[in-house]
Short mmCIF file of C-alpha atoms and ligand atoms in Angstrom, two decimals:
data_model
loop_
_atom_site.label_atom_id
_atom_site.label_comp_id
_atom_site.label_asym_id
_atom_site.label_seq_id
_atom_site.Cartn_x
_atom_site.Cartn_y
_atom_site.Cartn_z
CA UNK A 1 0.00 0.00 0.00
CA UNK A 2 2.82 2.37 0.93
CA UNK A 3 4.54 1.77 -2.44
CA UNK A 4 1.36 2.55 -4.27
CA UNK A 5 0.70 5.81 -2.44
CA UNK A 6 4.30 6.99 -2.88
CA UNK A 7 4.08 6.30 -6.60
CA UNK A 8 0.92 8.36 -6.84
CA UNK A 9 2.41 11.10 -4.70
CA UNK A 10 5.50 11.68 -6.90
CA UNK A 11 3.28 11.72 -10.02
CA UNK A 12 0.91 14.23 -8.42
CA UNK A 13 3.77 16.48 -7.34
CA UNK A 14 5.14 16.31 -10.88
CA UNK A 15 1.74 17.29 -12.32
CA UNK A 16 1.46 20.16 -9.87
CA UNK A 17 4.90 21.51 -10.83
CA UNK A 18 4.25 21.27 -14.57
CA UNK A 19 1.24 23.58 -14.06
CA UNK A 20 3.63 26.38 -13.04
CA UNK A 21 5.28 28.59 -15.67
CA UNK A 22 9.06 28.28 -15.52
CA UNK A 23 10.74 29.94 -18.49
CA UNK A 24 14.49 30.45 -18.04
CA UNK A 25 15.24 33.48 -15.84
CA UNK A 26 11.55 33.61 -14.83
CA UNK A 27 11.49 30.79 -12.29
CA UNK A 28 10.15 32.82 -9.32
CA UNK A 29 6.89 30.92 -9.03
CA UNK A 30 8.62 27.57 -9.43
CA UNK A 31 11.21 28.46 -6.79
CA UNK A 32 8.38 29.46 -4.41
CA UNK A 33 6.62 26.11 -5.00
CA UNK A 34 9.80 24.12 -4.35
CA UNK A 35 10.59 26.16 -1.23
CA UNK A 36 7.07 25.54 0.06
CA UNK A 37 7.71 21.78 -0.12
CA UNK A 38 11.09 22.17 1.64
CA UNK A 39 9.37 24.27 4.35
CA UNK A 40 6.74 21.58 4.80
CA UNK A 41 9.48 18.93 5.13
CA UNK A 42 11.34 21.22 7.57
CA UNK A 43 14.49 21.02 5.48
CA UNK A 44 16.66 24.16 5.75
CA UNK A 45 17.66 25.89 2.53
CA UNK A 46 19.00 29.14 1.14
CA UNK A 47 18.27 30.90 -2.11
CA UNK A 48 21.06 33.04 -3.53
CA UNK A 49 20.57 36.43 -5.17
CA UNK A 50 22.79 35.83 -8.19
CA UNK A 51 19.72 36.54 -10.33
CA UNK A 52 20.42 40.22 -9.74
CA UNK A 53 23.49 39.82 -11.96
CA UNK A 54 21.95 37.53 -14.55
CA UNK A 55 18.63 39.26 -15.19
CA UNK A 56 16.50 36.55 -13.61
CA UNK A 57 13.90 36.68 -10.83
CA UNK A 58 14.82 33.62 -8.71
CA UNK A 59 18.12 32.22 -7.45
CA UNK A 60 19.75 28.85 -6.93
CA UNK A 61 18.15 26.96 -4.07
CA UNK A 62 20.58 25.02 -1.87
CA UNK A 63 19.14 22.63 0.75
CA UNK A 64 20.79 20.34 3.27
CA UNK A 65 19.53 17.23 5.02
CA UNK A 66 21.80 16.02 7.81
CA UNK A 67 22.87 12.37 7.81
CA UNK A 68 25.73 9.97 8.51
CA UNK A 69 28.69 9.19 6.25
CA UNK A 70 29.98 10.69 3.02
CA UNK A 71 27.77 13.51 1.72
CA UNK A 72 26.16 13.35 -1.71
CA UNK A 73 24.78 16.08 -3.94
CA UNK A 74 21.49 15.85 -5.85
CA UNK A 75 20.92 18.45 -8.56
CA UNK A 76 18.10 19.42 -10.94
CA UNK A 77 17.13 22.63 -12.74
CA UNK A 78 13.98 24.70 -12.24
CA UNK A 79 13.53 26.05 -15.79
CA UNK A 80 12.12 24.46 -18.94
CA UNK A 81 12.74 25.33 -22.60
CA UNK A 82 10.13 27.14 -24.69
CA UNK A 83 7.30 26.71 -25.42
CA UNK A 84 6.82 26.28 -21.65
CA UNK A 85 4.09 28.83 -20.84
CA UNK A 86 0.65 27.48 -19.95
CA UNK A 87 1.74 23.84 -19.71
CA UNK A 88 -1.09 21.38 -19.10
CA UNK A 89 -0.04 17.84 -18.35
CA UNK A 90 -2.26 14.98 -19.48
CA UNK A 91 -2.10 11.79 -17.36
CA UNK A 92 -3.13 8.89 -19.57
CA UNK A 93 -4.52 5.57 -18.47
CA UNK A 94 -1.40 3.65 -19.46
CA UNK A 95 0.66 5.76 -17.01
CA UNK A 96 2.15 8.05 -19.67
CA UNK A 97 2.10 11.79 -18.97
CA UNK A 98 2.24 14.11 -21.99
CA UNK A 99 1.73 17.82 -22.62
CA UNK A 100 -1.53 18.92 -24.21
CA UNK A 101 0.39 19.19 -27.50
CA UNK A 102 1.19 22.88 -27.86
CA UNK A 103 3.89 23.23 -25.19
CA UNK A 104 6.69 21.08 -23.82
CA UNK A 105 5.68 18.94 -20.85
CA UNK A 106 8.53 20.22 -18.67
CA UNK A 107 9.67 16.76 -17.55
CA UNK A 108 13.04 18.32 -18.39
CA UNK A 109 13.66 19.00 -15.61
CA UNK A 110 10.59 18.96 -13.34
CA UNK A 111 10.70 15.16 -13.28
CA UNK A 112 14.09 15.50 -11.58
CA UNK A 113 12.80 18.20 -9.20
CA UNK A 114 9.77 16.08 -8.20
CA UNK A 115 11.89 12.93 -7.71
CA UNK A 116 14.40 14.70 -5.48
CA UNK A 117 11.62 16.20 -3.32
CA UNK A 118 9.87 12.82 -3.12
CA UNK A 119 13.16 11.17 -2.08
CA UNK A 120 13.68 13.72 0.71
CA UNK A 121 10.11 13.13 1.88
CA UNK A 122 10.58 9.34 1.94
CA UNK A 123 13.83 9.49 3.84
CA UNK A 124 12.22 11.68 6.50
CA UNK A 125 8.85 9.94 6.67
CA UNK A 126 10.16 6.40 6.79
CA UNK A 127 13.13 7.33 9.02
CA UNK A 128 15.51 5.67 6.59
CA UNK A 129 19.14 5.98 7.69
CA UNK A 130 20.90 8.05 5.05
CA UNK A 131 24.02 9.97 4.19
CA UNK A 132 24.15 13.78 4.45
CA UNK A 133 22.31 15.06 1.40
CA UNK A 134 22.95 18.36 -0.30
CA UNK A 135 20.43 19.49 -2.90
CA UNK A 136 20.99 22.13 -5.55
CA UNK A 137 18.09 23.40 -7.65
CA UNK A 138 19.54 25.70 -10.29
CA UNK A 139 17.89 28.29 -12.52
CA UNK A 140 18.41 29.07 -16.22
CA UNK A 141 20.22 25.80 -16.91
CA UNK A 142 18.76 25.81 -20.40
CA UNK A 143 20.73 28.98 -21.17
CA UNK A 144 24.01 27.04 -20.85
CA UNK A 145 24.11 26.64 -17.06
CA UNK A 146 23.70 30.32 -16.15
CA UNK A 147 22.45 29.66 -12.58
CA UNK A 148 25.02 27.04 -11.58
CA UNK A 149 27.83 29.07 -13.12
CA UNK A 150 27.08 31.88 -10.64
CA UNK A 151 26.50 29.59 -7.63
CA UNK A 152 28.94 29.80 -4.70
CA UNK A 153 30.40 26.28 -4.64
CA UNK A 154 32.35 26.86 -1.42
CA UNK A 155 29.11 25.84 0.37
CA UNK A 156 29.18 22.31 -1.07
CA UNK A 157 30.86 19.51 0.88
CA UNK A 158 29.93 16.63 -1.43
CA UNK A 159 32.55 15.16 -3.72
CA UNK A 160 29.95 12.97 -5.40
CA UNK A 161 26.95 14.22 -7.41
CA UNK A 162 23.88 12.89 -9.18
CA UNK A 163 22.34 15.32 -11.64
CA UNK A 164 18.81 14.40 -12.73
CA UNK A 165 18.68 15.52 -16.33
CA UNK A 166 18.82 12.79 -18.97
CA UNK A 167 16.58 10.61 -21.11
CA UNK A 168 16.53 6.83 -21.20
CA UNK A 169 15.30 3.96 -19.06
CA UNK A 170 16.12 3.91 -15.35
CA UNK A 171 19.78 2.97 -14.93
CA UNK A 172 20.91 5.04 -17.91
CA UNK A 173 23.43 7.75 -17.04
CA UNK A 174 25.79 10.14 -18.80
CA UNK A 175 29.45 10.20 -17.77
CA UNK A 176 30.99 12.32 -20.52
CA UNK A 177 30.02 15.68 -22.05
CA UNK A 178 31.68 18.30 -24.23
CA UNK A 179 32.89 21.86 -23.95
CA UNK A 180 30.35 24.09 -25.70
CA UNK A 181 31.46 27.52 -26.89
CA UNK A 182 28.88 29.87 -28.36
CA UNK A 183 30.06 32.82 -30.40
CA UNK A 184 28.76 36.00 -32.00
CA UNK A 185 30.39 38.06 -34.73
CA UNK A 186 29.47 41.71 -35.35
CA UNK A 187 30.55 42.69 -38.82
CA UNK A 188 30.77 46.38 -39.64
CA UNK A 189 30.97 47.64 -43.21
CA UNK A 190 29.86 50.96 -44.67
CA UNK A 191 26.40 51.84 -45.97
CA UNK A 192 25.89 53.47 -49.36
CA UNK A 193 23.22 53.59 -52.08
CA UNK A 194 23.19 50.25 -53.86
CA UNK A 195 22.35 51.84 -57.23
CA UNK A 196 23.97 55.29 -57.20
CA UNK A 197 27.32 54.56 -55.60
CA UNK A 198 27.72 50.95 -54.49
CA UNK A 199 31.53 51.27 -54.79
CA UNK A 200 31.55 53.67 -51.84
CA UNK A 201 30.06 51.05 -49.54
CA UNK A 202 31.62 48.13 -47.65
CA UNK A 203 29.34 45.13 -47.89
CA UNK A 204 28.95 43.56 -44.43
CA UNK A 205 26.88 40.61 -45.71
CA UNK A 206 29.51 39.85 -48.35
CA UNK A 207 32.17 39.80 -45.63
CA UNK A 208 30.02 37.34 -43.67
CA UNK A 209 29.49 35.19 -46.78
CA UNK A 210 33.19 35.19 -47.56
CA UNK A 211 34.04 34.06 -44.03
CA UNK A 212 31.25 31.50 -43.71
CA UNK A 213 32.19 30.05 -47.10
CA UNK A 214 35.61 29.12 -45.78
CA UNK A 215 34.43 27.63 -42.46
CA UNK A 216 34.15 23.86 -42.34
CA UNK A 217 30.83 22.96 -40.67
CA UNK A 218 29.74 19.82 -38.89
CA UNK A 219 32.30 17.28 -37.64
CA UNK A 220 35.63 18.97 -38.21
CA UNK A 221 37.13 16.09 -36.24
CA UNK A 222 35.57 12.99 -34.74
CA UNK A 223 35.13 14.65 -31.35
CA UNK A 224 34.53 18.26 -32.47
CA UNK A 225 31.68 20.04 -34.29
CA UNK A 226 31.30 23.57 -35.65
CA UNK A 227 28.07 25.30 -36.59
CA UNK A 228 27.01 28.73 -37.82
CA UNK A 229 23.36 28.74 -36.83
CA UNK A 230 22.08 32.30 -37.23
CA UNK A 231 22.72 35.24 -39.52
CA UNK A 232 21.02 38.61 -39.81
CA UNK A 233 21.91 41.88 -41.44
CA UNK A 234 21.05 44.67 -43.85
CA UNK A 235 18.29 47.27 -43.73
CA UNK A 236 16.93 47.50 -47.30
CA UNK A 237 17.31 46.06 -50.77
CA UNK A 238 18.71 49.33 -52.12
CA UNK A 239 21.37 49.79 -49.44
CA UNK A 240 24.83 48.25 -49.28
CA UNK A 241 24.52 46.65 -45.83
CA UNK A 242 26.55 48.24 -43.10
CA UNK A 243 26.03 45.53 -40.49
CA UNK A 244 25.73 41.79 -40.28
CA UNK A 245 25.56 39.53 -37.24
CA UNK A 246 26.54 35.89 -37.23
CA UNK A 247 26.03 33.42 -34.37
CA UNK A 248 27.11 29.85 -33.90
CA UNK A 249 28.65 27.26 -31.59
CA UNK A 250 31.52 24.82 -31.27
CA UNK A 251 31.46 21.54 -29.32
CA UNK A 252 34.30 19.22 -28.42
CA UNK A 253 35.06 16.48 -25.93
CA UNK A 254 38.53 18.06 -25.74
CA UNK A 255 38.37 21.54 -24.24
CA UNK A 256 41.54 22.75 -26.00
CA UNK A 257 40.20 21.68 -29.39
CA UNK A 258 37.08 23.80 -28.89
CA UNK A 259 39.26 26.81 -28.08
CA UNK A 260 41.46 26.08 -31.09
CA UNK A 261 38.41 26.08 -33.38
CA UNK A 262 37.23 29.31 -31.78
CA UNK A 263 40.58 30.99 -32.52
CA UNK A 264 40.43 29.73 -36.10
CA UNK A 265 36.91 31.13 -36.47
CA UNK A 266 38.01 34.52 -35.18
CA UNK A 267 40.90 34.61 -37.63
CA UNK A 268 38.66 33.71 -40.58
CA UNK A 269 36.20 36.54 -39.82
CA UNK A 270 39.00 39.07 -39.25
CA UNK A 271 40.73 38.08 -42.50
CA UNK A 272 37.51 38.37 -44.52
CA UNK A 273 36.69 41.72 -42.93
CA UNK A 274 40.20 42.97 -43.71
CA UNK A 275 39.91 41.84 -47.33
CA UNK A 276 36.90 44.10 -47.87
CA UNK A 277 37.97 46.96 -45.63
CA UNK A 278 35.44 46.26 -42.87
CA UNK A 279 35.69 45.13 -39.26
CA UNK A 280 34.69 41.97 -37.41
CA UNK A 281 34.26 41.90 -33.65
CA UNK A 282 34.11 38.38 -32.27
CA UNK A 283 32.80 37.56 -28.80
CA UNK A 284 32.44 34.09 -27.35
CA UNK A 285 31.18 32.42 -24.19
CA UNK A 286 32.25 29.07 -22.85
CA UNK A 287 28.87 27.61 -21.89
CA UNK A 288 30.14 24.30 -20.53
CA UNK A 289 33.50 22.66 -19.85
CA UNK A 290 34.17 19.14 -21.08
CA UNK A 291 34.40 16.34 -18.50
CA UNK A 292 34.63 12.58 -18.32
CA UNK A 293 33.80 10.77 -15.08
CA UNK A 294 35.84 7.60 -14.78
CA UNK A 295 34.13 4.19 -14.65
CA UNK A 296 36.24 3.52 -11.54
CA UNK A 297 34.99 6.60 -9.68
CA UNK A 298 32.97 6.29 -6.47
CA UNK A 299 29.91 7.79 -8.09
CA UNK A 300 29.87 5.26 -10.96
CA UNK A 301 30.67 2.29 -8.71
CA UNK A 302 27.85 3.27 -6.36
CA UNK A 303 25.49 3.59 -9.30
CA UNK A 304 26.48 0.11 -10.47
CA UNK A 305 25.87 -1.36 -7.00
CA UNK A 306 22.45 0.28 -6.66
CA UNK A 307 21.32 -0.75 -10.17
CA UNK A 308 22.27 -4.32 -9.34
CA UNK A 309 20.46 -4.22 -6.00
CA UNK A 310 17.24 -2.81 -7.51
CA UNK A 311 17.36 -4.80 -10.75
CA UNK A 312 17.85 -1.86 -13.12
CA UNK A 313 20.17 -2.11 -16.15
CA UNK A 314 23.48 -0.30 -15.66
CA UNK A 315 23.76 1.81 -18.82
CA UNK A 316 26.63 4.34 -19.09
CA UNK A 317 26.36 6.70 -22.07
CA UNK A 318 28.29 9.57 -23.61
CA UNK A 319 26.46 12.82 -24.31
CA UNK A 320 27.23 15.59 -26.75
CA UNK A 321 25.08 18.06 -24.81
CA UNK A 322 25.76 20.06 -21.68
CA UNK A 323 24.16 20.05 -18.22
CA UNK A 324 24.82 21.40 -14.73
CA UNK A 325 27.17 18.45 -14.30
CA UNK A 326 29.71 20.24 -16.53
CA UNK A 327 29.80 23.04 -13.96
CA UNK A 328 30.03 20.63 -11.01
CA UNK A 329 32.94 18.87 -12.73
CA UNK A 330 34.70 22.20 -13.25
CA UNK A 331 34.42 22.66 -9.44
CA UNK A 332 36.02 19.30 -8.72
CA UNK A 333 32.83 17.37 -7.94
CA UNK A 334 32.62 13.96 -9.58
CA UNK A 335 29.16 13.44 -10.99
CA UNK A 336 26.97 11.60 -13.43
CA UNK A 337 23.71 12.66 -15.10
CA UNK A 338 20.89 10.23 -14.42
CA UNK A 339 17.99 9.39 -16.70
CA UNK A 340 14.93 10.51 -14.75
CA UNK A 341 11.86 10.02 -16.92
CA UNK A 342 12.11 12.63 -19.66
CA UNK A 343 11.66 11.53 -23.26
CA UNK A 344 11.61 13.51 -26.51
CA UNK A 345 12.71 16.56 -24.58
CA UNK A 346 12.78 20.05 -26.11
CA UNK A 347 9.70 19.19 -28.19
CA UNK A 348 5.94 19.32 -27.73
CA UNK A 349 5.99 15.50 -27.91
CA UNK A 350 7.88 15.40 -24.60
CA UNK A 351 6.55 12.81 -22.17
CA UNK A 352 7.25 10.91 -18.97
CA UNK A 353 5.78 7.86 -17.27
CA UNK A 354 4.62 7.31 -13.71
CA UNK A 355 6.83 4.20 -13.70
CA UNK A 356 9.97 6.24 -14.49
CA UNK A 357 9.15 8.82 -11.78
CA UNK A 358 8.67 6.04 -9.25
CA UNK A 359 11.79 4.09 -10.26
CA UNK A 360 14.03 7.17 -10.16
CA UNK A 361 12.81 8.06 -6.65
CA UNK A 362 13.65 4.47 -5.61
CA UNK A 363 17.07 4.76 -7.20
CA UNK A 364 17.81 8.04 -5.37
CA UNK A 365 16.61 6.62 -2.08
CA UNK A 366 18.98 3.66 -2.50
CA UNK A 367 21.87 5.93 -3.51
CA UNK A 368 21.31 7.89 -0.30
CA UNK A 369 21.66 4.77 1.85
CA UNK A 370 25.01 4.38 3.58
CA UNK A 371 24.91 0.61 3.10
CA UNK A 372 25.65 0.96 -0.60
CA UNK A 373 29.08 2.25 0.37
CA UNK A 374 30.13 -1.16 1.64
CA UNK A 375 28.91 -2.93 -1.46
CA UNK A 376 30.96 -0.82 -3.82
CA UNK A 377 34.29 -1.82 -2.22
ZN1 ZN B 401 17.47 19.67 -18.66
#
């Protein structure tokens, strides 16, 4: 009976959370809802004010549950990608939960948020002996980890982290992710009349075309990709365009290779601009830093032990996307990203299942148990 009611409870909490708007940098209402649950569970937490620097309206929530043994960190993000406004979850008879079809469901990452809160509730309610648990709910993760990047990591004691933010059946986890660099190029030429005196102008779009034409796109190496994804410029068909903006990204499992590609990109735009007498200003942002968590690490060995104990498949996977775990890794915390019941994410076909929500809460509860420490030796 208890199992049944806990299963229903995590699904109902998930449904409740999906009914709250949570666009990136506008997570205030979501943060309030999560804090209300923590208050109810009498778990102390803080919310930082880093949103004042990032243009948001809610901070990173950091909660702590005392326990015995080595501390562990659980992490999930509060925001969802667009279209995320006015989400209405539909709970189907077969246990699938979908959106109503015109928004994402928000299982990315509210499934993770609900599962963490359910795990905390279980540990307290059932008086299960557990390790010290630190919980980090970040904001604006979907904008390349904005919230976690600003978080003060000196507060975290854990050396081991489980980030709830991946697709796949229970037991799937990501142990490797790339550096992602996004870039923007502002090209400045000179406007002139396209019919009367085109020779007096400097054609910003032509500079962009010249540069883009000599950039290799896609897999430039096996572990590195380059993409120009956006271009805009010009003000009228009869004007030699003065400005053009180009945006794109670079990904690589090897951090240095991503930087190398970025330097190459900058050189290409500068050379093209120089050729036509214009200027190119290149800015870039390192959104995530590449990491690879070893199969011999404590976090992976504990995951293996718990999967075996609960009968879940142990499924390590590489990812070519980023998550908060990239930021944790950059701060010396060894982590993996767990599948947590989010499928077809970043689309209006996104869905979860009650089974996945239930299984992930079981997995987290087992990971929190000190006894798994002995079994991993
Ligand atoms: Zn996510």
